[in-house]
């Protein structure tokens, strides 16, 4: 089976078959990263540009490693070092890059819809590596791969996502993906960080964390995004941590074999207690490893692999 | 100078006329309306030109009471010349222009400049709306009497809400004493929080910042309360929500002097369209839900909403071909407003006469300007509409300098084919 699409902009328009395809291929790619020589020639001669308008360590590195393990040439451009600081528009940057004939452009941007502009404008494949508070499709795919690996299946699982849902592209992509895969999703956070209308996206909405954790199979903690709290919405981090930090006490409300996830980077002691982040339930580092595999799978599939 | 317009379906809501009639124009004024003016008889009194209207609809010149002409200050987006060219092409014989130019139209010299430019380069009549407060900062009232004397038609800080209710109260009272309208841009900035689209499911899915409908409604209600308390009147600009319609309907029923306008995009497009992230759909107030869209139509049908105005807001590609977050708000409407509004007639929401009332007679009454009528002796401001002709929107062919039109490629039926200002034909195409 092939992935018949030019771009990966969001999970909203992914089919269940497509999700399963990416997860299957990613599963088979995991082994490459365990080899002493972690490189296959699959994408030799291809060029992947990582165009990052927002700071990122893990996602950018993950895409870069994924490309290199497939023998593609990976080039990183970050907004602070590019002509963006000289005032070039996104459209002009995009057309300039297009003229150098890359095969795939991976893009992160602080504005929702920015990769969609590129997708419309350019003949190259665009992978959304996070656009504002909209979508982060590769994160959702690696999260689903992690759940499937650890739990064996996704259908029917109770997944609770806790934190700043309003500003989270990770939450949105996971809501779409997990719902498509048959999980029961609960979102939880302080009322002002739950977007108005979120309940109509097919999730259970809960402001009380203890209730949200009850009988959960999977807990996804989101990073409290200080940098996006430009409008005074929540009283203080102290108050936040007192109500929404996953710790040894409230984790007991979830199922005994609960899986704890976090897209990173984590704020220890704010949304997750250190002993939980490092504890036996935590799949945080597996998520990172799976991220490389999922991104390898997408690069491979978009380049026409089957 | 004499001109005979023969055989038009003349619709004039101000005189309850809807009939096939001839109109004789002498020296730029309407001289005679009759069902058969004998040209040979008229000819005996000197030479005369004649235009065969051929059953097309002839109405009092349309008036767009809410536009942005960008001159002075942003001439690369629009000038008074290009904006009024777009106006007459769209069937408008007069347009009111908002004060958010650079410098802001908050003093006599800017108002006089606009009127001078309009006289020099304009195709349509231009009615400057002066700022309500100095530099539109919402703090100190502008010199209403001086501005009125200079030729301002009304007062508004459009684009910026007047947050201080005490200032708004003073504005309503002072403007009323000068018999001048106040046009209110209703937005609670605290609730809106700079939100870029309507709060709701689509916004939750797209992750764009949200401005709720109540940000508009709270201010509509405030202005209604102020108008009631001070026994003055207020005009609500660009009504976009069901709650605003309901509030205005109730206010009118209890005798409060409130009038309201909406714009074609609020009864044509909904928030669903934002899924494309097209920046030409970024506008304030934001496109609302389907439910709001229906409520706007109901408000138009039952008279709650008095006027249709385009809120023509030109922006260049520099401001629009960017990320959605960074894009300027507003869309151009002068050249699509009539055609989109004619759909209301097709849908049975308004009669043709009802539509002309909202696009000509009522705007003239609210602004307190002449026009909106074909009465004997008035300047011959006339629009001829061909309701049958179909056309495809192509912004590249617009007369406006800007291209931020969300209707590109849309098939529309009906448009203006002749626009006459003071007896002079300013636009003619397909007649």
XYZ file of C-alpha atoms in Angstrom:
737
model
C 0.000 0.000 0.000
C 1.128 3.533 -0.778
C 0.448 6.818 0.906
C -1.443 8.675 -1.812
C -1.033 12.269 -0.768
C 1.349 15.093 -1.476
C 1.442 16.595 2.018
C 1.023 15.689 5.656
C -0.644 18.747 7.168
C -2.793 17.228 9.880
C -4.385 14.105 11.271
C -7.847 15.615 10.668
C -7.767 14.433 7.061
C -5.953 11.121 7.663
C -7.890 7.893 7.214
C -7.609 4.956 9.611
C -5.888 3.003 6.802
C -3.310 5.741 6.381
C -2.619 5.891 10.111
C -2.188 2.116 10.260
C 0.085 2.193 7.221
C 2.381 4.798 8.784
C 2.455 2.935 12.111
C 3.230 -0.390 10.400
C 6.060 1.014 8.316
C 7.388 2.919 11.342
C 7.305 -0.304 13.346
C 9.467 -2.000 10.743
C 11.889 0.955 10.633
C 12.548 0.908 14.374
C 15.089 -1.838 13.915
C 17.316 0.345 11.694
C 18.057 2.633 14.624
C 19.293 -0.374 16.626
C 21.939 -1.353 14.070
C 25.598 -0.474 14.531
C 25.484 1.239 11.127
C 22.198 3.132 11.344
C 21.734 3.939 7.695
C 19.877 2.519 4.714
C 20.214 3.884 1.169
C 16.467 4.241 0.580
C 16.333 8.016 0.027
C 19.811 8.536 -1.359
C 19.864 11.654 -3.526
C 16.771 13.130 -1.925
C 16.828 16.476 -0.170
C 14.824 17.229 2.942
C 14.649 20.798 4.236
C 13.729 21.378 7.857
C 12.257 24.880 7.862
C 11.731 25.866 11.486
C 10.165 29.192 12.364
C 9.905 28.241 16.030
C 12.602 26.961 18.335
C 12.650 23.193 18.545
C 15.239 20.692 19.619
C 13.584 17.339 19.658
C 11.333 17.571 16.620
C 13.969 19.138 14.409
C 16.650 16.679 15.521
C 14.235 13.802 15.105
C 13.427 14.797 11.513
C 17.091 15.334 10.753
C 18.090 11.930 12.100
C 15.164 10.298 10.306
C 16.249 11.807 6.997
C 19.894 10.894 7.501
C 19.169 7.297 8.467
C 17.387 7.008 5.117
C 20.434 8.603 3.394
C 18.585 11.760 2.405
C 20.427 15.061 2.587
C 18.913 17.057 5.434
C 19.271 20.819 5.654
C 18.135 22.787 8.668
C 16.920 26.351 8.425
C 15.828 28.176 11.522
C 14.080 31.514 11.392
C 16.669 33.270 13.537
C 19.525 32.485 11.128
C 17.692 32.863 7.826
C 16.628 35.815 5.734
C 13.464 35.958 7.826
C 15.259 38.394 10.086
C 15.826 40.527 7.004
C 12.075 40.732 6.540
C 11.516 38.154 3.816
C 7.952 36.848 3.652
C 7.063 33.198 4.085
C 5.968 33.068 0.440
C 9.283 34.425 -0.801
C 11.280 32.060 1.399
C 9.162 29.174 0.131
C 9.669 30.069 -3.518
C 13.397 30.526 -2.946
C 13.662 27.067 -1.392
C 11.547 25.578 -4.165
C 14.022 26.886 -6.708
C 16.733 24.756 -5.095
C 14.552 21.743 -5.820
C 14.279 19.876 -2.538
C 11.980 16.843 -2.333
C 10.335 17.355 1.033
C 9.977 20.425 3.219
C 9.360 19.889 6.916
C 7.926 23.001 8.459
C 7.237 24.325 11.900
C 5.590 27.686 12.375
C 3.967 29.635 15.203
C 0.937 30.404 13.016
C -1.863 27.934 12.396
C -2.251 27.294 8.688
C 1.278 28.348 7.677
C 2.228 24.918 6.217
C -1.075 24.948 4.324
C 0.079 28.070 2.501
C 3.268 26.301 1.455
C 1.402 23.156 0.453
C -0.790 25.175 -1.898
C 2.113 27.169 -3.291
C 4.791 24.517 -3.834
C 5.041 21.285 -5.778
C 7.144 19.715 -3.010
C 5.700 17.576 -0.240
C 5.149 19.506 2.964
C 5.203 17.863 6.375
C 3.697 19.907 9.163
C 6.014 19.736 12.168
C 3.601 21.854 14.203
C 1.578 24.922 13.195
C 0.550 27.226 16.015
C -2.123 25.645 18.175
C -3.522 23.734 15.204
C -1.867 20.371 14.455
C 1.291 18.391 15.074
C 0.590 15.257 13.072
C 3.922 13.465 13.524
C 3.611 13.806 17.309
C 0.174 12.166 17.235
C 1.482 9.372 15.021
C 4.418 8.675 17.320
C 2.083 8.789 20.307
C -0.248 6.275 18.675
C 2.718 4.055 17.778
C 3.852 4.177 21.405
C 0.395 3.278 22.709
C 0.046 0.453 20.197
C 3.493 -0.918 21.066
C 3.025 -0.733 24.840
C -0.653 -1.660 25.129
C -0.994 -3.849 22.037
C -3.987 -1.970 20.655
C -5.668 1.440 20.691
C -9.356 0.669 20.191
C -11.400 1.028 23.371
C -8.615 2.507 25.507
C -9.461 5.377 27.847
C -6.973 8.122 27.060
C -6.849 11.253 29.221
C -5.062 14.338 27.929
C -4.261 16.860 30.653
C -3.039 20.430 30.450
C -3.220 23.551 28.340
C -5.541 22.129 25.689
C -6.294 25.549 24.202
C -2.744 26.201 23.053
C -1.878 22.597 22.246
C -1.438 21.303 18.720
C -0.430 17.979 20.246
C -3.848 17.688 21.880
C -5.716 18.480 18.674
C -3.812 16.000 16.523
C -4.181 13.307 19.164
C -7.910 13.984 19.562
C -8.367 13.425 15.825
C -6.085 10.394 15.644
C -7.199 8.587 18.785
C -10.881 9.118 17.976
C -10.332 7.668 14.501
C -8.534 4.671 16.043
C -11.420 4.042 18.446
C -10.025 5.287 21.751
C -12.198 7.154 24.256
C -10.584 10.525 24.821
C -11.001 12.780 27.837
C -9.473 16.248 27.852
C -8.771 17.896 31.154
C -7.449 21.278 32.179
C -8.417 24.531 33.833
C -11.614 25.922 32.290
C -9.875 28.863 30.660
C -7.403 26.582 28.923
C -10.132 24.393 27.402
C -11.250 25.857 24.074
C -14.919 26.753 23.794
C -16.576 24.105 21.662
C -13.976 21.384 22.329
C -16.718 19.017 23.549
C -18.147 18.987 20.062
C -14.885 17.454 18.808
C -16.086 14.151 20.276
C -14.215 14.166 23.559
C -15.266 14.104 27.193
C -14.372 17.372 28.909
C -13.357 17.447 32.550
C -11.905 20.235 34.667
C -11.285 18.062 37.736
C -8.076 16.132 37.226
C -8.879 13.408 39.717
C -12.110 12.605 37.882
C -10.306 12.701 34.560
C -7.684 10.199 35.743
C -10.141 7.602 37.029
C -9.749 4.287 35.201
C -7.522 5.833 32.543
C -5.440 3.450 30.404
C -3.234 6.204 29.061
C -2.411 9.624 30.517
C -0.944 12.228 28.226
C 0.435 15.206 30.070
C 0.925 18.385 28.077
C 3.607 20.922 28.655
C 2.388 24.081 30.347
C 3.308 26.568 27.627
C 4.523 29.576 29.581
C 5.591 31.308 26.373
C 2.026 31.294 25.041
C 0.424 32.621 28.199
C 0.738 36.191 26.955
C -2.718 37.016 28.228
C -3.256 36.561 31.929
C -5.379 33.449 31.978
C -4.226 31.364 34.916
C -3.405 32.795 38.353
C 0.010 31.237 38.865
C 2.179 28.223 38.128
C 1.957 27.318 41.797
C -1.822 27.122 41.536
C -1.545 25.180 38.283
C 0.800 22.607 39.764
C -1.447 22.179 42.797
C -4.386 21.214 40.573
C -2.919 19.630 37.436
C 0.384 17.989 38.274
C 0.510 14.234 37.764
C 2.012 12.741 40.892
C 2.298 9.548 42.914
C -0.972 10.293 44.661
C -3.358 10.984 41.795
C -1.853 8.451 39.395
C -3.352 5.743 41.634
C -6.794 6.704 40.344
C -5.842 5.425 36.898
C -5.554 1.773 35.898
C -2.724 -0.108 37.521
C -0.787 -0.538 34.275
C -1.438 2.996 33.107
C 0.845 4.419 30.434
C 2.193 7.908 31.125
C 3.177 10.024 28.151
C 4.449 13.528 27.558
C 5.441 15.169 24.252
C 8.285 17.017 25.968
C 10.049 19.057 26.921
C 8.781 18.421 30.425
C 8.499 20.965 33.216
C 9.356 18.834 36.222
C 7.189 19.662 39.174
C 4.731 21.744 37.120
C 2.688 19.253 35.091
C 4.515 16.075 36.072
C 6.317 15.026 39.240
C 9.931 13.870 38.650
C 9.304 10.425 40.096
C 6.422 9.880 37.665
C 8.379 11.170 34.662
C 11.200 8.761 35.507
C 8.979 6.010 36.919
C 7.885 2.619 35.604
C 4.712 3.879 33.887
C 6.547 6.477 31.862
C 6.928 5.980 28.109
C 8.407 9.417 27.552
C 11.743 8.209 26.162
C 10.091 5.529 23.994
C 8.035 8.344 22.499
C 11.245 10.039 21.447
C 12.639 6.859 19.867
C 9.355 6.207 18.092
C 9.433 9.760 16.795
C 12.451 8.938 14.642
C 10.760 5.811 13.272
C 7.486 7.578 12.477
C 9.296 10.395 10.685
C 11.389 7.897 8.725
C 8.155 6.179 7.705
C 6.561 9.422 6.527
C 9.620 10.541 4.579
C 9.795 7.111 2.976
C 6.091 6.992 2.124
C 5.956 10.546 0.765
C 8.953 9.760 -1.433
C 6.820 7.048 -3.012
C 7.831 4.023 -0.983
C 5.433 1.145 -0.425
C -28.219 69.481 -20.402
C -31.188 67.177 -20.780
C -31.366 63.410 -20.687
C -34.272 61.030 -21.051
C -34.083 57.556 -19.477
C -36.696 55.496 -21.294
C -38.545 52.403 -20.195
C -36.882 51.423 -16.930
C -38.591 49.449 -14.196
C -38.404 52.320 -11.747
C -38.305 51.251 -8.112
C -38.282 54.047 -5.554
C -39.134 52.930 -2.026
C -39.295 56.554 -0.872
C -42.327 57.129 -3.090
C -43.649 53.566 -3.274
C -43.004 53.440 -6.997
C -42.549 50.173 -8.884
C -43.531 50.638 -12.498
C -42.187 50.910 -16.050
C -41.540 54.628 -16.370
C -39.529 57.265 -18.195
C -37.403 59.803 -16.341
C -36.444 63.204 -17.643
C -33.311 64.782 -16.207
C -32.707 68.479 -16.640
C -29.504 70.172 -15.466
C -28.536 67.149 -13.406
C -31.828 67.049 -11.535
C -34.844 64.811 -11.773
C -37.405 66.843 -13.658
C -40.181 64.441 -14.495
C -41.167 60.831 -13.962
C -44.012 59.615 -16.100
C -45.179 56.461 -17.779
C -44.698 57.868 -21.262
C -42.649 60.952 -21.885
C -43.014 61.938 -25.530
C -39.499 62.656 -26.792
C -40.691 64.591 -29.842
C -42.604 66.917 -27.607
C -39.626 67.387 -25.308
C -37.378 67.923 -28.335
C -39.268 71.040 -29.334
C -37.732 72.653 -26.259
C -34.109 71.930 -27.281
C -31.733 69.001 -27.886
C -31.875 65.921 -25.686
C -29.981 62.652 -25.224
C -31.862 59.475 -24.585
C -30.909 56.115 -23.034
C -33.130 53.095 -23.488
C -33.212 51.302 -20.139
C -35.068 48.414 -21.752
C -36.961 47.190 -18.721
C -33.913 46.992 -16.477
C -34.300 48.129 -12.902
C -33.767 51.827 -12.287
C -33.373 52.881 -8.682
C -32.228 55.818 -6.566
C -28.425 55.739 -6.518
C -27.098 53.170 -4.074
C -25.332 54.501 -1.000
C -22.637 52.498 0.775
C -22.534 53.941 4.250
C -19.416 52.070 5.386
C -16.192 51.987 3.360
C -12.502 52.623 3.847
C -10.831 54.700 1.138
C -7.301 54.694 2.634
C -6.473 58.211 1.426
C -4.661 59.994 2.987
C -1.898 57.699 4.128
C -2.354 54.331 2.491
C -2.690 55.257 -1.159
C -1.052 51.986 -2.222
C -4.179 50.178 -0.984
C -6.815 52.552 -2.328
C -7.270 56.187 -3.233
C -10.374 58.281 -3.301
C -10.150 58.043 -7.082
C -9.820 54.249 -7.270
C -12.306 53.693 -4.459
C -14.982 55.830 -6.065
C -14.283 54.162 -9.433
C -14.972 50.846 -7.729
C -18.052 52.393 -6.145
C -19.692 53.503 -9.379
C -18.780 50.191 -11.041
C -20.570 48.486 -8.176
C -23.637 50.706 -8.559
C -22.938 53.178 -5.748
C -23.451 56.868 -6.349
C -22.321 57.809 -2.854
C -20.113 56.264 -0.224
C -19.239 57.152 3.335
C -15.578 56.679 4.243
C -14.308 55.868 7.700
C -11.762 57.917 9.595
C -8.917 55.434 10.061
C -6.641 57.046 7.519
C -3.170 58.389 8.269
C -3.445 60.980 9.611
C -6.755 60.051 11.161
C -9.698 62.145 10.009
C -10.146 63.766 13.395
C -9.867 67.412 12.382
C -11.119 69.903 9.838
C -8.053 69.786 7.604
C -8.311 66.050 6.914
C -12.061 66.244 6.293
C -11.494 69.129 3.905
C -8.681 67.263 2.181
C -10.938 64.252 1.596
C -13.687 66.444 0.192
C -11.242 68.322 -2.029
C -9.757 65.090 -3.357
C -13.251 63.718 -3.917
C -14.241 66.822 -5.868
C -11.034 66.636 -7.893
C -10.746 62.888 -8.571
C -13.880 61.208 -7.296
C -16.518 59.514 -9.424
C -19.088 59.109 -6.657
C -20.165 61.385 -3.847
C -17.959 60.958 -0.790
C -19.295 61.459 2.726
C -16.434 61.592 5.227
C -17.155 60.068 8.611
C -14.929 61.842 11.106
C -13.338 60.177 14.083
C -15.327 60.232 17.284
C -12.265 60.725 19.449
C -8.895 62.289 18.844
C -6.653 59.874 16.929
C -9.353 57.243 17.568
C -7.854 56.729 20.991
C -11.195 56.739 22.782
C -10.166 59.470 25.213
C -11.013 62.983 24.009
C -13.923 63.830 21.709
C -13.104 65.417 18.371
C -14.470 68.866 17.530
C -17.872 67.721 16.317
C -19.221 71.165 15.414
C -16.102 72.173 13.529
C -16.011 68.844 11.706
C -19.679 69.148 10.791
C -18.996 72.594 9.435
C -16.077 71.220 7.413
C -18.387 68.680 5.801
C -18.220 65.558 7.948
C -21.354 63.431 7.736
C -21.115 61.509 10.986
C -18.777 60.309 13.693
C -17.200 56.942 14.294
C -14.003 55.402 15.617
C -14.690 52.435 13.322
C -11.972 49.843 13.651
C -11.601 50.767 17.286
C -14.419 50.399 19.798
C -15.082 53.236 22.243
C -14.285 51.359 25.418
C -15.073 54.155 27.874
C -18.854 54.229 28.258
C -18.733 57.748 29.631
C -17.037 58.996 26.461
C -19.611 57.158 24.356
C -22.410 58.736 26.336
C -20.974 62.221 25.748
C -20.517 61.459 22.056
C -24.125 60.344 21.642
C -25.471 63.394 23.454
C -23.266 65.933 21.703
C -23.743 64.429 18.223
C -27.506 64.312 18.767
C -27.556 67.987 19.671
C -25.845 68.662 16.312
C -28.199 66.258 14.492
C -25.285 64.066 13.453
C -25.192 60.256 13.483
C -22.799 58.206 15.611
C -21.733 54.911 14.096
C -20.532 52.409 16.653
C -18.022 49.620 16.111
C -19.143 47.210 18.820
C -16.402 45.104 20.325
C -15.417 44.382 23.883
C -11.643 44.231 23.550
C -11.238 42.256 26.756
C -13.498 39.479 25.505
C -12.208 39.634 21.946
C -8.573 39.393 23.117
C -7.376 40.038 19.612
C -9.094 36.833 18.484
C -8.923 36.198 14.768
C -12.049 34.130 14.211
C -15.406 33.369 15.747
C -15.216 31.275 18.900
C -16.764 27.852 18.448
C -16.121 24.391 17.078
C -14.330 25.442 13.871
C -12.041 27.719 15.853
C -11.383 24.991 18.422
C -10.378 22.680 15.596
C -8.172 25.153 13.752
C -6.388 26.434 16.841
C -6.797 30.076 15.828
C -7.393 32.645 18.541
C -11.060 33.183 19.284
C -13.294 36.222 19.472
C -16.702 35.245 20.830
C -20.007 36.610 19.498
C -20.698 38.084 22.921
C -17.738 40.460 22.478
C -19.945 42.222 19.921
C -23.246 41.746 21.728
C -22.151 43.206 25.050
C -21.223 46.448 23.307
C -24.400 46.486 21.209
C -26.381 46.181 24.414
C -24.317 48.911 26.065
C -24.902 51.311 23.203
C -28.606 50.559 23.200
C -28.763 51.299 26.936
C -26.841 54.535 26.407
C -29.186 55.615 23.589
C -32.205 54.830 25.754
C -30.888 56.656 28.781
C -29.786 59.749 26.899
C -32.779 59.792 24.508
C -30.417 59.959 21.568
C -29.786 57.674 18.648
C -27.024 55.264 17.694
C -26.169 53.351 14.554
C -24.568 49.924 14.969
C -21.968 49.094 12.324
C -21.437 45.680 10.717
C -23.841 43.563 12.782
C -22.730 39.934 12.583
C -24.372 37.881 15.335
C -27.774 36.466 16.203
C -27.552 38.017 19.657
C -26.952 41.488 18.217
C -29.956 41.120 15.912
C -32.096 40.045 18.853
C -30.908 42.963 20.992
C -31.561 45.512 18.246
C -34.965 44.014 17.484
C -35.987 44.308 21.132
C -34.615 47.846 21.366
C -36.566 48.956 18.309
C -39.734 47.372 19.684
C -39.373 49.442 22.836
C -38.907 52.626 20.831
C -35.169 53.192 21.239
C -33.640 55.069 18.318
C -31.185 52.441 17.163
C -30.384 51.650 13.546
C -28.111 48.960 12.204
C -26.221 47.778 9.172
C -24.749 44.472 8.151
C -22.333 43.580 5.378
C -22.818 41.053 2.563
C -20.170 38.699 3.972
C -22.244 38.219 7.119
C -25.145 36.768 5.137
C -22.975 35.032 2.513
C -20.055 33.376 4.293
C -19.727 31.513 7.564
C -16.812 30.506 9.782
C -16.700 27.139 7.990
C -14.897 28.890 5.123
C -11.946 29.615 7.432
C -10.840 25.998 7.126
C -8.969 27.122 4.026
C -6.933 29.573 6.164
C -7.504 32.087 3.373
C -6.488 35.499 4.649
C -9.150 37.199 2.522
C -11.620 35.722 5.013
C -9.913 37.433 7.927
C -12.245 40.279 8.802
C -13.580 42.004 11.884
C -16.140 41.191 13.150
C -15.185 37.642 12.182
C -17.348 35.429 9.995
C -19.825 33.743 12.303
C -21.780 30.495 12.450
C -24.514 29.301 10.094
C -27.009 30.129 12.833
C -25.812 33.729 12.949
C -25.934 33.915 9.170
C -29.603 32.889 9.241
C -30.327 35.384 12.019
C -28.800 38.193 9.928
C -31.128 37.267 7.072
C -34.100 37.283 9.447
C -33.002 40.657 10.766
C -32.869 41.993 7.223
C -36.269 40.514 6.392
C -38.109 41.913 9.403
C -36.487 45.345 9.295
C -34.295 44.972 12.365
C -31.297 45.642 10.158
C -31.839 48.866 8.241
C -28.936 48.914 5.843
C -26.474 46.823 3.881
C -22.982 48.339 3.698
C -19.892 46.710 2.247
C -17.302 47.612 4.902
C -15.012 47.786 1.864
C -11.549 47.432 3.428
C -8.794 47.321 0.825
C -5.446 45.761 1.680
C -2.554 45.012 -0.646
C -0.929 41.629 -1.144
C 1.791 42.826 1.232
C -0.698 42.691 4.092
C -2.670 39.684 2.865
C -0.208 37.196 1.335
C 1.206 36.297 4.726
C 0.444 33.909 7.568
C -3.168 34.151 8.816
C -2.038 35.519 12.180
C -0.113 38.335 10.550
C -2.664 39.253 7.878
C -4.565 42.526 8.010
C -8.310 42.307 8.622
C -10.865 43.267 6.032
C -12.073 42.496 2.552
C -13.120 44.556 -0.439
C -16.805 44.726 -1.245
C -17.781 47.690 -3.382
C -17.848 45.679 -6.595
C -19.628 42.606 -5.229
C -21.978 44.079 -2.633
C -24.962 44.631 -4.939
C -24.719 41.249 -6.660
C -24.416 39.381 -3.348
C -27.349 41.354 -1.940
C -29.477 40.571 -4.992
C -29.307 36.943 -3.858
C -31.504 37.977 -0.932
C -34.182 38.949 -3.445
C -33.737 35.679 -5.283
C -34.061 33.780 -1.992
C -37.270 35.663 -1.161
C -35.796 37.307 1.936
C -36.253 40.835 0.588
C -38.375 42.330 -2.168
C -36.462 44.333 -4.751
C -37.921 47.455 -3.218
C -36.924 46.250 0.239
C -33.355 45.744 -0.947
C -33.148 49.215 -2.485
C -34.431 50.639 0.756
C -31.527 49.042 2.607
C -28.945 50.055 0.033
C -30.162 53.571 -0.734
C -33.129 55.108 1.071
C -32.265 54.025 4.610
C -28.538 54.829 4.411
C -29.464 58.331 3.189
C -31.875 58.768 6.107
C -29.421 57.455 8.715
C -26.572 59.622 7.423
C -28.866 62.601 6.910
C -27.739 63.153 3.340
C -29.800 63.804 0.249
C -30.373 60.886 -2.080
C -32.121 57.608 -1.626
C -35.030 58.957 -3.618
C -36.061 59.879 -7.159
C -38.255 62.752 -6.073
C -38.720 65.668 -8.406
C -35.999 68.257 -8.011
C -33.407 66.016 -6.387
C -29.977 65.475 -7.984
C -30.203 62.665 -10.521
C -28.246 60.002 -8.610
C -29.419 56.851 -10.341
C -28.343 53.234 -10.553
C -29.531 50.900 -13.305
C -29.420 47.211 -12.434
C -29.605 44.302 -14.832
C -30.887 41.548 -12.549
C -30.452 38.787 -15.128
C -26.865 39.132 -16.317
C -24.555 36.478 -14.867
C -20.897 37.125 -14.289
C -17.901 35.518 -12.625
C -15.990 37.386 -9.945
C -12.447 38.176 -11.054
C -10.796 40.561 -8.638
C -7.974 41.183 -11.117
C -10.489 43.148 -13.195
C -11.825 45.236 -10.322
C -11.436 48.999 -10.258
C -10.299 48.898 -6.654
C -6.531 48.985 -6.196
C -6.675 45.989 -3.878
C -7.500 42.364 -4.570
C -8.533 41.053 -1.152
C -11.801 39.606 -2.372
C -12.985 36.291 -0.910
C -15.443 35.637 -3.742
C -12.911 35.026 -6.511
C -14.377 32.695 -9.136
C -17.891 32.871 -7.744
C -20.783 32.984 -10.219
C -23.147 35.859 -9.485
C -26.348 37.032 -11.088
C -27.284 40.665 -11.503
C -25.176 43.796 -11.426
C -25.203 47.503 -12.079
C -25.019 48.466 -15.738
C -25.199 52.231 -15.390
C -24.403 54.590 -12.549
C -25.268 58.248 -12.753
C -24.230 60.935 -10.289
C -25.916 64.337 -10.530
C -27.146 63.504 -14.010
C -23.696 62.505 -15.283
C -23.069 58.937 -16.353
C -20.070 57.799 -14.285
C -20.197 54.153 -15.222
C -21.846 52.293 -18.041
C -21.291 48.704 -19.150
C -23.670 46.328 -20.870
C -26.432 48.867 -21.450
